Tab-separated table of C-alpha atoms in Angstrom:
chain	number	residue	atom	x	y	z
A	221	MET	CA	145.765	115.509	75.773
A	222	THR	CA	144.314	117.055	78.906
A	223	ALA	CA	144.131	115.219	82.200
A	224	ASP	CA	140.351	114.979	81.947
A	225	ARG	CA	140.528	113.149	78.634
A	226	VAL	CA	143.125	110.748	80.001
A	227	LEU	CA	140.924	109.960	82.914
A	228	VAL	CA	137.878	109.414	80.655
A	229	ARG	CA	139.881	107.111	78.339
A	230	ARG	CA	141.192	105.169	81.336
A	231	GLY	CA	137.683	104.797	82.747
A	232	PHE	CA	136.336	103.684	79.327
A	233	LEU	CA	139.045	101.042	78.963
A	234	ARG	CA	138.483	99.869	82.511
A	235	TRP	CA	134.856	98.997	81.662
A	236	ALA	CA	135.192	98.192	77.985
A	237	VAL	CA	137.444	95.202	78.381
A	238	PRO	CA	135.168	93.376	80.930
A	239	VAL	CA	132.108	94.226	78.759
A	240	LEU	CA	133.838	93.011	75.671
A	241	VAL	CA	134.823	89.730	77.451
A	242	LEU	CA	131.291	89.271	78.821
A	243	THR	CA	129.828	90.035	75.334
A	244	LEU	CA	132.056	87.448	73.753
A	245	ILE	CA	131.110	84.893	76.414
A	246	TRP	CA	127.440	85.685	75.938
A	247	ALA	CA	127.771	85.343	72.122
A	248	ALA	CA	129.622	82.024	72.508
A	249	TRP	CA	127.098	80.791	74.983
A	250	ASN	CA	124.159	81.651	72.658
A	251	ALA	CA	125.956	80.087	69.773
A	252	TRP	CA	126.346	76.944	71.787
A	253	ASP	CA	122.656	77.146	72.735
A	254	LEU	CA	121.717	77.540	69.053
A	255	ILE	CA	123.901	74.572	68.042
A	256	GLU	CA	122.524	72.313	70.756
A	257	GLY	CA	118.995	73.444	69.915
A	258	ARG	CA	119.436	72.483	66.297
A	259	ARG	CA	120.821	69.105	67.262
A	260	LEU	CA	117.825	68.509	69.521
A	261	LYS	CA	115.426	69.592	66.795
A	262	GLU	CA	117.042	67.075	64.432
A	263	ALA	CA	116.786	64.377	67.007
A	264	VAL	CA	113.135	65.087	67.810
A	265	ASP	CA	112.345	65.197	64.008
A	266	THR	CA	113.958	61.820	63.660
A	267	ILE	CA	111.788	60.384	66.401
A	268	ARG	CA	108.696	61.878	64.764
A	269	ARG	CA	109.567	60.382	61.402
A	270	SER	CA	109.784	56.988	63.048
A	271	GLY	CA	106.166	57.369	64.214
A	272	ALA	CA	107.092	57.401	67.914
A	273	PRO	CA	105.460	59.953	70.240
A	274	THR	CA	107.431	63.064	71.187
A	275	SER	CA	104.902	64.741	73.499
A	276	VAL	CA	101.999	64.023	75.818
A	277	ALA	CA	99.682	65.236	73.009
A	278	ASP	CA	100.975	62.352	70.909
A	279	LEU	CA	100.176	59.845	73.630
A	280	GLU	CA	96.663	60.892	74.367
A	281	PRO	CA	94.085	60.604	71.567
A	282	GLN	CA	92.858	64.033	70.681
A	283	VAL	CA	89.116	63.458	70.718
A	284	LEU	CA	87.013	66.650	70.841
A	285	ILE	CA	83.775	66.806	72.710
A	286	GLY	CA	80.874	66.438	70.253
A	287	GLN	CA	83.091	64.863	67.619
A	288	GLN	CA	83.037	61.260	68.979
A	289	ARG	CA	82.034	58.482	66.665
A	290	PRO	CA	78.603	56.970	67.167
A	291	ASP	CA	80.130	53.678	68.379
A	292	ASP	CA	82.676	55.451	70.635
A	293	ALA	CA	83.030	53.617	73.957
A	294	ALA	CA	84.435	56.650	75.830
A	295	PRO	CA	81.117	57.981	77.215
A	296	TYR	CA	80.117	54.537	78.342
A	297	TYR	CA	83.448	53.904	80.149
A	298	ALA	CA	83.237	57.387	81.718
A	299	ALA	CA	79.689	56.907	82.963
A	300	ALA	CA	80.341	53.326	84.194
A	301	ALA	CA	83.366	54.451	86.117
A	302	ALA	CA	81.555	57.359	87.729
A	303	LEU	CA	78.738	54.945	88.867
A	304	ALA	CA	81.086	52.108	90.016
A	305	GLY	CA	81.647	53.698	93.314
A	306	ALA	CA	78.061	54.829	94.030
A	307	GLY	CA	74.915	53.011	95.216
A	308	ALA	CA	76.467	50.125	97.124
A	309	SER	CA	76.698	49.450	100.803
A	310	SER	CA	80.184	49.519	102.417
A	311	ALA	CA	79.706	46.033	103.658
A	312	ASP	CA	79.063	44.736	100.116
A	313	SER	CA	82.007	46.664	98.759
A	314	ALA	CA	84.306	45.242	101.440
A	315	ALA	CA	83.001	41.730	100.734
A	316	ALA	CA	83.776	42.278	97.005
A	317	GLY	CA	87.322	43.290	97.839
A	318	ARG	CA	87.852	40.134	100.028
A	319	VAL	CA	86.462	37.932	97.286
A	320	VAL	CA	88.663	39.389	94.551
A	321	VAL	CA	91.787	39.075	96.841
A	322	ALA	CA	90.957	35.469	97.786
A	323	VAL	CA	90.674	34.317	94.192
A	324	ALA	CA	93.779	36.172	93.188
A	325	LYS	CA	95.679	34.170	95.875
A	326	GLY	CA	94.136	30.945	94.700
A	327	ASP	CA	92.024	30.682	97.799
A	328	VAL	CA	88.261	30.002	98.037
A	329	PRO	CA	86.359	33.072	99.059
A	330	ARG	CA	84.321	32.900	102.260
A	331	PRO	CA	80.690	31.856	101.671
A	332	GLU	CA	79.366	34.862	103.632
A	333	ASP	CA	81.285	37.186	101.218
A	334	LEU	CA	80.106	35.337	98.061
A	335	VAL	CA	76.396	35.622	98.989
A	336	ARG	CA	76.831	39.409	98.996
A	337	ILE	CA	77.908	39.597	95.461
A	338	PRO	CA	74.451	39.322	93.903
A	339	ASP	CA	73.315	42.270	95.924
A	340	LEU	CA	76.361	44.236	94.856
A	341	ILE	CA	75.600	43.470	91.155
A	342	ASP	CA	72.033	44.568	91.571
A	343	GLN	CA	73.066	47.803	93.333
A	344	ARG	CA	75.477	48.723	90.578
A	345	ALA	CA	73.616	47.200	87.666
A	346	ASP	CA	73.741	50.508	85.694
A	347	ALA	CA	77.541	50.719	85.929
A	348	LEU	CA	77.943	47.117	84.797
A	349	ARG	CA	75.507	47.541	81.872
A	350	LEU	CA	77.474	50.552	80.677
A	351	LEU	CA	80.647	48.596	80.952
A	352	ASP	CA	79.252	45.774	78.842
A	353	ALA	CA	77.998	48.269	76.315
A	354	ALA	CA	81.491	49.863	76.103
A	355	THR	CA	83.063	46.403	75.490
A	356	SER	CA	81.433	46.038	72.078
A	357	ARG	CA	82.409	49.488	70.999
A	358	THR	CA	85.662	51.188	69.888
A	359	PHE	CA	87.646	53.226	72.398
A	360	ASP	CA	89.504	56.153	70.850
A	361	GLY	CA	90.242	57.979	74.122
A	362	PHE	CA	88.483	60.352	76.393
A	363	PRO	CA	87.764	63.918	75.167
A	364	SER	CA	90.742	66.176	75.019
A	365	GLY	CA	91.218	68.208	78.157
A	366	THR	CA	89.863	65.560	80.574
A	367	SER	CA	92.105	64.284	83.283
A	368	TYR	CA	93.188	60.663	83.615
A	369	GLY	CA	94.265	61.349	87.242
A	370	TYR	CA	90.829	61.209	88.933
A	371	ARG	CA	89.394	58.851	86.280
A	372	LEU	CA	91.960	56.174	86.897
A	373	ALA	CA	90.818	55.669	90.426
A	374	GLU	CA	87.216	55.356	89.215
A	375	LEU	CA	88.214	52.930	86.447
A	376	MET	CA	90.095	50.731	88.948
A	377	ARG	CA	86.932	50.658	91.069
A	378	LEU	CA	85.097	49.546	87.975
A	379	PHE	CA	87.653	46.823	87.421
A	380	LEU	CA	87.149	45.619	90.991
A	381	LEU	CA	83.412	45.689	90.527
A	382	SER	CA	83.544	43.684	87.309
A	383	GLY	CA	85.940	41.232	88.941
A	384	ALA	CA	83.498	40.605	91.788
A	385	ARG	CA	80.775	40.012	89.271
A	386	THR	CA	82.932	37.586	87.253
A	387	ILE	CA	83.666	35.556	90.387
A	388	GLY	CA	80.160	35.703	91.749
A	389	VAL	CA	78.496	34.734	88.519
A	390	ALA	CA	80.984	31.900	87.879
A	391	ALA	CA	80.330	30.477	91.336
A	392	THR	CA	76.713	30.018	90.272
A	393	GLY	CA	77.825	27.911	87.240
A	394	ASP	CA	76.746	30.520	84.641
A	395	SER	CA	79.977	30.286	82.585
A	396	ALA	CA	78.620	32.301	79.588
A	397	ARG	CA	77.867	35.348	81.717
A	398	ALA	CA	81.049	34.999	83.705
A	399	THR	CA	83.125	34.772	80.522
A	400	ALA	CA	81.432	37.804	79.031
A	401	SER	CA	82.250	39.729	82.266
A	402	LEU	CA	85.920	38.648	82.047
A	403	VAL	CA	86.105	39.759	78.422
A	404	ALA	CA	84.997	43.173	79.606
A	405	GLU	CA	87.743	43.248	82.149
A	406	ILE	CA	90.340	42.272	79.537
A	407	ARG	CA	89.211	45.124	77.296
A	408	LEU	CA	89.352	47.473	80.250
A	409	VAL	CA	92.949	46.794	81.279
A	410	LEU	CA	94.662	45.095	78.348
A	411	GLY	CA	93.205	46.549	75.244
A	412	PRO	CA	93.181	47.155	72.450
A	413	ASN	CA	93.724	50.824	73.511
A	414	PRO	CA	92.478	50.247	77.033
A	415	PRO	CA	90.956	52.998	79.128
A	416	ILE	CA	93.247	51.997	81.986
A	417	ARG	CA	96.527	52.868	80.382
A	418	PRO	CA	98.891	49.909	79.992
A	419	TRP	CA	101.740	51.544	81.894
A	420	VAL	CA	103.885	48.420	82.106
A	421	GLY	CA	105.572	48.346	85.537
A	422	PRO	CA	105.597	46.456	88.801
A	423	LEU	CA	102.264	47.830	89.816
A	424	PHE	CA	100.604	46.577	86.629
A	425	VAL	CA	101.557	42.891	87.162
A	426	PRO	CA	98.978	42.225	89.963
A	427	THR	CA	96.197	43.625	87.754
A	428	VAL	CA	96.996	41.142	84.948
A	429	SER	CA	97.473	38.382	87.485
A	430	GLN	CA	93.956	39.036	88.703
A	431	VAL	CA	92.542	38.639	85.291
A	432	VAL	CA	94.244	35.159	84.854
A	433	SER	CA	93.047	34.099	88.364
A	434	ARG	CA	89.515	34.832	87.328
A	435	LEU	CA	89.913	32.731	84.187
A	436	ARG	CA	91.058	29.892	86.395
A	437	TRP	CA	88.092	30.406	88.661
A	438	ILE	CA	85.611	30.327	85.789
A	439	LEU	CA	87.102	27.053	84.424
A	440	GLN	CA	86.979	25.427	87.800
A	441	HIS	CA	83.302	26.157	88.197
A	442	GLY	CA	81.904	25.377	84.791
A	443	ALA	CA	82.503	24.834	81.074
A	444	PRO	CA	82.159	27.913	78.823
A	445	ASP	CA	80.517	27.298	75.535
A	446	THR	CA	82.126	27.591	72.097
A	447	ALA	CA	81.293	31.240	71.566
A	448	SER	CA	82.484	32.196	75.081
A	449	LEU	CA	85.876	30.518	74.545
A	450	ALA	CA	86.286	32.057	71.157
A	451	ALA	CA	85.587	35.551	72.609
A	452	LEU	CA	88.195	34.865	75.348
A	453	ALA	CA	90.699	33.671	72.744
A	454	ASP	CA	90.246	36.857	70.735
A	455	ALA	CA	90.490	39.131	73.807
A	456	PHE	CA	93.718	37.503	75.082
A	457	ALA	CA	95.260	37.372	71.547
A	458	THR	CA	94.740	41.123	71.206
A	459	ALA	CA	96.228	41.649	74.633
A	460	ASP	CA	99.417	39.716	73.680
A	461	ASP	CA	101.435	42.767	72.533
A	462	ASP	CA	105.107	41.936	72.019
A	463	ARG	CA	105.937	45.616	71.505
A	464	ALA	CA	104.422	46.698	74.865
A	465	LEU	CA	107.862	47.205	76.474
A	466	GLU	CA	109.116	49.234	73.542
A	467	ARG	CA	106.034	51.410	73.638
A	468	GLN	CA	106.422	51.870	77.412
A	469	PHE	CA	110.007	53.210	76.888
A	470	GLN	CA	108.706	55.504	74.057
A	471	ARG	CA	106.103	56.898	76.446
A	472	VAL	CA	108.619	57.733	79.102
A	473	ARG	CA	110.819	59.355	76.508
A	474	ALA	CA	107.945	61.442	75.253
A	475	PHE	CA	107.205	62.665	78.853
A	476	GLU	CA	110.840	63.552	79.297
A	477	LEU	CA	110.684	65.647	76.046
A	478	GLU	CA	107.459	67.194	77.158
A	479	SER	CA	109.000	68.095	80.565
A	480	PHE	CA	111.948	69.705	78.898
A	481	ALA	CA	109.751	71.759	76.515
A	482	GLN	CA	107.618	72.977	79.376
A	483	ARG	CA	110.579	73.988	81.443
A	484	TYR	CA	112.481	75.932	78.847
A	485	ARG	CA	109.606	77.092	76.620
A	486	SER	CA	111.923	76.755	73.636
A	487	VAL	CA	110.826	77.172	70.070
A	488	TYR	CA	113.031	74.291	68.952
A	489	ALA	CA	111.540	72.047	71.620
A	490	GLY	CA	108.094	72.755	70.392
A	491	ALA	CA	106.708	74.449	73.483
A	492	GLN	CA	104.592	77.646	73.730
A	493	MET	CA	105.078	80.636	75.957
A	494	PHE	CA	102.658	80.812	78.937
A	495	GLY	CA	103.015	84.063	80.849
A	496	VAL	CA	106.193	85.854	81.789
A	497	ALA	CA	108.583	84.424	84.323
A	498	PRO	CA	110.490	86.742	86.665
A	499	VAL	CA	113.547	88.185	85.041
A	500	PHE	CA	116.160	86.432	87.120
A	501	THR	CA	114.397	83.172	86.883
A	502	ALA	CA	114.097	83.476	83.128
A	503	LEU	CA	117.737	84.411	82.806
A	504	ARG	CA	118.888	81.509	85.026
A	505	THR	CA	116.630	79.117	83.069
A	506	THR	CA	117.953	80.335	79.718
A	507	ALA	CA	121.500	80.260	80.872
A	508	SER	CA	121.235	76.607	81.844
A	509	ARG	CA	119.442	75.564	78.659
A	510	PRO	CA	122.445	74.471	76.521
A	511	ILE	CA	123.699	72.309	79.360
A	512	ALA	CA	120.272	70.810	79.798
A	513	THR	CA	119.866	70.339	76.074
A	514	GLN	CA	123.220	68.479	75.894
A	515	THR	CA	122.142	66.298	78.778
A	516	LEU	CA	118.843	65.545	77.083
A	517	LEU	CA	120.597	64.681	73.863
A	518	ARG	CA	122.753	62.184	75.814
A	519	ARG	CA	119.595	60.772	77.304
A	520	LEU	CA	118.036	60.413	73.869
A	521	GLY	CA	121.067	58.352	72.827
A	522	GLU	CA	120.556	56.158	75.845
A	523	TYR	CA	116.918	55.764	74.903
A	524	ASP	CA	118.033	54.597	71.425
A	525	VAL	CA	120.160	51.885	73.020
A	526	LEU	CA	117.341	50.955	75.314
A	527	LEU	CA	114.748	50.783	72.582
A	528	ALA	CA	117.017	48.632	70.413
A	529	ALA	CA	117.424	46.267	73.344
A	530	SER	CA	113.649	46.149	73.833
A	531	ARG	CA	113.188	44.973	70.244
A	532	SER	CA	115.424	42.002	70.822
A	533	PRO	CA	113.787	38.490	71.121
A	534	TRP	CA	112.878	37.196	74.518
A	535	PRO	CA	114.842	36.509	76.794
A	536	ILE	CA	117.760	38.366	75.124
A	537	ARG	CA	115.645	41.450	75.639
A	538	LEU	CA	115.828	41.044	79.446
A	539	ASP	CA	119.592	40.364	79.416
A	540	ARG	CA	120.434	43.388	77.243
A	541	ILE	CA	118.327	45.727	79.318
A	542	ALA	CA	119.745	44.410	82.555
A	543	ALA	CA	123.221	45.005	81.245
A	544	LEU	CA	122.425	48.672	80.776
A	545	ARG	CA	123.136	49.509	84.359
A	546	ALA	CA	124.478	52.942	83.650
A	547	LEU	CA	121.037	54.107	82.579
A	548	PRO	CA	119.227	56.236	85.288
A	549	PRO	CA	115.640	55.329	86.251
A	550	LEU	CA	112.914	56.110	83.784
A	551	GLY	CA	109.920	57.678	85.540
A	552	ASN	CA	111.509	56.639	88.908
A	553	ILE	CA	111.592	53.010	87.810
A	554	PRO	CA	114.802	51.334	86.618
A	555	PRO	CA	114.577	50.010	83.081
A	556	SER	CA	115.420	46.515	84.325
A	557	GLU	CA	112.381	46.525	86.606
A	558	THR	CA	110.166	47.685	83.808
A	559	ALA	CA	111.490	44.954	81.495
A	560	ALA	CA	110.988	42.391	84.343
A	561	ALA	CA	107.323	43.518	84.760
A	562	ALA	CA	106.770	43.324	80.937
A	563	ALA	CA	108.070	39.744	80.940
A	564	GLN	CA	105.699	38.777	83.779
A	565	VAL	CA	102.718	40.302	82.074
A	566	THR	CA	103.662	38.624	78.769
A	567	ALA	CA	104.022	35.266	80.503
A	568	LEU	CA	100.655	35.641	82.175
A	569	VAL	CA	98.813	36.591	79.019
A	570	ARG	CA	100.417	33.850	76.975
A	571	ALA	CA	99.636	31.290	79.575
A	572	ALA	CA	95.988	32.445	79.420
A	573	ARG	CA	96.046	32.112	75.625
A	574	VAL	CA	97.268	28.516	75.924
A	575	ILE	CA	94.704	27.639	78.565
A	576	VAL	CA	91.860	28.890	76.427
A	577	ALA	CA	93.156	26.871	73.511
A	578	ILE	CA	93.356	23.797	75.686
A	579	GLU	CA	89.715	24.320	76.822
A	580	ARG	CA	88.661	24.620	73.202
A	581	PHE	CA	90.496	21.369	72.443
A	582	ARG	CA	88.774	19.698	75.357
A	583	GLN	CA	85.362	20.870	74.329
A	584	ALA	CA	85.894	19.305	70.846
A	585	SER	CA	87.350	16.161	72.385
A	586	ARG	CA	84.705	15.365	74.992
A	587	GLY	CA	86.920	16.507	77.878
A	588	ALA	CA	90.130	14.900	76.762
A	589	LEU	CA	93.334	16.825	77.385
A	590	PRO	CA	95.673	17.372	74.504
A	591	PRO	CA	98.624	14.908	74.486
A	592	SER	CA	101.003	17.819	73.947
A	593	ILE	CA	100.799	21.574	73.584
A	594	ASP	CA	101.468	21.246	69.894
A	595	ALA	CA	97.999	19.493	69.524
A	596	VAL	CA	96.191	22.878	69.834
A	597	VAL	CA	98.056	24.221	66.748
A	598	PRO	CA	96.831	25.396	64.266
A	599	ALA	CA	93.109	24.745	65.170
A	600	TYR	CA	93.059	26.897	68.249
A	601	LEU	CA	96.404	28.764	68.173
A	602	PRO	CA	98.375	29.880	65.086
A	603	ALA	CA	101.552	28.925	66.975
A	604	VAL	CA	102.430	28.116	70.595
A	605	PRO	CA	103.374	31.427	72.205
A	606	GLY	CA	107.003	31.843	73.339
A	607	ASP	CA	108.128	31.840	76.928
A	608	PRO	CA	109.607	35.317	77.561
A	609	TYR	CA	112.060	33.865	80.066
A	610	SER	CA	113.356	30.951	77.955
A	611	GLY	CA	112.596	31.808	74.335
A	612	GLN	CA	111.090	28.335	74.071
A	613	PRO	CA	107.413	27.552	73.781
A	614	MET	CA	105.201	27.931	76.801
A	615	ARG	CA	105.040	24.776	78.816
A	616	TYR	CA	102.111	22.441	79.431
A	617	ARG	CA	101.786	19.425	81.679
A	618	ALA	CA	98.785	17.191	82.348
A	619	LEU	CA	98.062	16.406	86.000
A	620	SER	CA	95.829	13.822	87.633
A	621	SER	CA	93.578	16.664	88.735
A	622	GLY	CA	93.722	18.784	85.631
A	623	TYR	CA	96.728	20.563	83.987
A	624	VAL	CA	99.182	23.402	84.295
A	625	VAL	CA	100.375	25.893	81.784
A	626	TYR	CA	103.440	27.893	82.726
A	627	SER	CA	106.598	29.920	81.939
A	628	VAL	CA	109.799	29.009	83.698
A	629	GLY	CA	109.836	32.411	85.463
A	630	SER	CA	112.655	34.703	86.334
A	631	ASP	CA	114.966	31.945	87.588
A	632	ARG	CA	114.727	30.396	84.051
A	633	LYS	CA	114.504	26.886	85.599
A	634	ASP	CA	111.664	24.538	84.759
A	635	ASP	CA	110.163	23.616	88.110
A	636	GLY	CA	107.345	21.598	86.574
A	637	GLY	CA	104.695	24.252	86.970
A	638	ASP	CA	105.402	25.154	90.643
A	639	MET	CA	103.625	28.496	90.974
A	640	LYS	CA	106.067	29.564	93.600
A	641	THR	CA	108.808	30.034	91.000
A	642	ASP	CA	107.075	29.510	87.597
A	643	ILE	CA	104.495	31.864	86.197
A	644	GLY	CA	101.205	30.627	84.786
A	645	ALA	CA	98.087	28.870	86.062
A	646	GLN	CA	97.014	25.388	87.220
A	647	ILE	CA	93.524	24.391	86.115
A	648	LEU	CA	91.586	21.834	88.048
A	649	ALA	CA	89.146	19.575	86.273
A	650	SER	CA	85.659	20.967	86.570
A	651	ALA	CA	83.561	18.489	88.631
A	652	GLY	CA	80.330	19.874	87.191
A	653	SER	CA	81.526	20.188	83.598
A	654	SER	CA	79.694	18.576	80.721
A	655	ARG	CA	82.760	18.614	78.493
């Protein structure tokens, strides 16, 4: 063997061994990636078979432009929201905001603000007419490809406008119109399938609280007729969704799956390739994929535990979710805070349901209050709604000036309807009522 051949062989061996080692590592890494990918695909398929969403496309109704149903509410909501912020003076808009805030706090709005509401209603009459038209129609979602980001702000302005109308009309004693306006608000924020997405969280609680405060305002300034109370009962019954918390966690899980799919553009994650990333970025992303997939699988297991807890009866649901302290925040909100917000929303909606049932009882009993909460069952409620904080029926107490319906609240102590700690509403007897 010549010296040249020896040198060549030594050079080959010097590079062959590292290349072989790297090839084996690469093959093992890709095998791991394949195994984790198959595990993820099986997990996602299991979620799909359960009927739960696994992507943003599953969350948003896929309604194509030109294919809406004749009774679709979407174009009415879109037009109403677009008009809600136009055509009114800044002074009237500011007055509307102050009126809504005052009623939400349980205060009496300033007379100089209330007198501006009729002008505001006239200036934005088109927006309100479109909102009322949407209320009697079915909302399947906005057309595919439209953004909820900019529309959400417009819809919240529409909610504020409708709230000002409800308060202003109720102050004149027109309970029928005020009730119809409140039903439009309930459909807008609580459903079924509301345009303002029911993203249950701390920021959603004040919105629902405003709805209940406006119900209290209406009842304190008049007596809605039979049809109006029936419409309110139906709207609040539809809004009482015991699976809202479970659906919220399913939404967050779907967003997490969507985020993973978009980042790794993986076939087994269900994503599509958009463009070509720089080589090193692509290599780095691909190299990290099996680790990220394993992390996501662990997260899916945590979601399973969380979803199982969210199906528990109230208030066990709260306790089990609070005990899952190891879970990281979902959408930047800890699961325990989301559960606490869901409990508050549930308590408010169920208090409203009981209040409407009591008002229907009073209407049939010439103004007399029911001797107990059970007296409204089954004529006006199929059953007394449960208190999410105690697991017992919602509480009712007659007062010298009216009555109070409440949940014991987060401290789980019955404070007799003290709204500083309990959750619900106190209804004062309507001085001008013809009950």
